[in-house]
């Protein structure tokens, strides 16, 4: 009886904590679904991608890769570059998630930016089961994302107005993340390098083939700027 | 190969690599990570998001069409609104609506 009430409290607590993510995932999920449908992929594509890929910004990029018939190699490279940050979320969760049971694979699979932000720093009150909390957060968040994306794909098919330009929501999302990261640090050399190298590569190599040179250039720049970036000097 | 099969392979590759990336640290760094990896993990995200912004805007032309006015105005709105309100949903929604109105009704 006691165990059940702890579980119930934990679920309630996790649900409350996940509300901001619910709002975000529903809106961004709907945007993704609409965009996907707009390119000719119906609701089951949205469900499939949100269940198996489950990475917000990558799924927006994936719409472009699918619609443009990108090669497998460029899809793979793009995925590595967009999602490489998840490696570092994992690095900070090693200890915590290694101590979990059979839910461990799902917890690692579901470690999106937003889920990470809720599970990495949670100060849980008494009577809340931490392992359950992590699992509930992970499940709830993916639920919101799947529901939102399917809703978008279904509604997109019957949407009464032109959706031309809706793909700007992806640009807007990345601009928002860029602004947030900019405000989080005084060291702007990395962010500026990313923009400058990408723009230069876009000018030199053209819109369809600048990405890979840009990725290589950014990696090289990060290694060359290591002493500067680590030295605490600011730009 | 037909289009559906090819798209399914693309989804499988993207999903597989995403899963691999999320599992990688748990598979590799059981006893702590090398310093260079930790360093890249710290600095790469900033550059990568910048690259993604440029990637989204890669087809904008400043020499013909609407001269990139829609994009510049909408990105500007997102930045200003986000600096002001710090509300992700509001910034994304307002920027997108602004862009849709501009490309559909103005230019």
Tab-separated table of C-alpha atoms in Angstrom, chain A residues 61 64-65 78 170 174 198 207 210-211, chain B residues 50-59:
chain	number	residue	atom	x	y	z
A	61	UNK	CA	16.235	18.281	-40.295
A	64	UNK	CA	14.422	17.991	-45.346
A	65	UNK	CA	16.658	14.948	-45.794
A	78	UNK	CA	24.060	15.121	-40.440
A	170	UNK	CA	12.783	25.104	-37.394
A	174	UNK	CA	17.543	27.109	-33.639
A	198	UNK	CA	29.372	28.002	-42.034
A	207	UNK	CA	23.949	25.691	-50.682
A	210	UNK	CA	28.622	23.282	-47.776
A	211	UNK	CA	27.627	21.273	-44.728
B	50	UNK	CA	25.278	28.449	-35.244
B	51	UNK	CA	25.886	26.069	-38.143
B	52	UNK	CA	22.266	24.886	-37.973
B	53	UNK	CA	20.977	28.458	-38.204
B	54	UNK	CA	23.083	28.987	-41.351
B	55	UNK	CA	21.932	25.598	-42.662
B	56	UNK	CA	18.278	26.654	-42.302
B	57	UNK	CA	18.964	29.871	-44.203
B	58	UNK	CA	21.216	28.324	-46.871
B	59	UNK	CA	18.801	28.977	-49.761
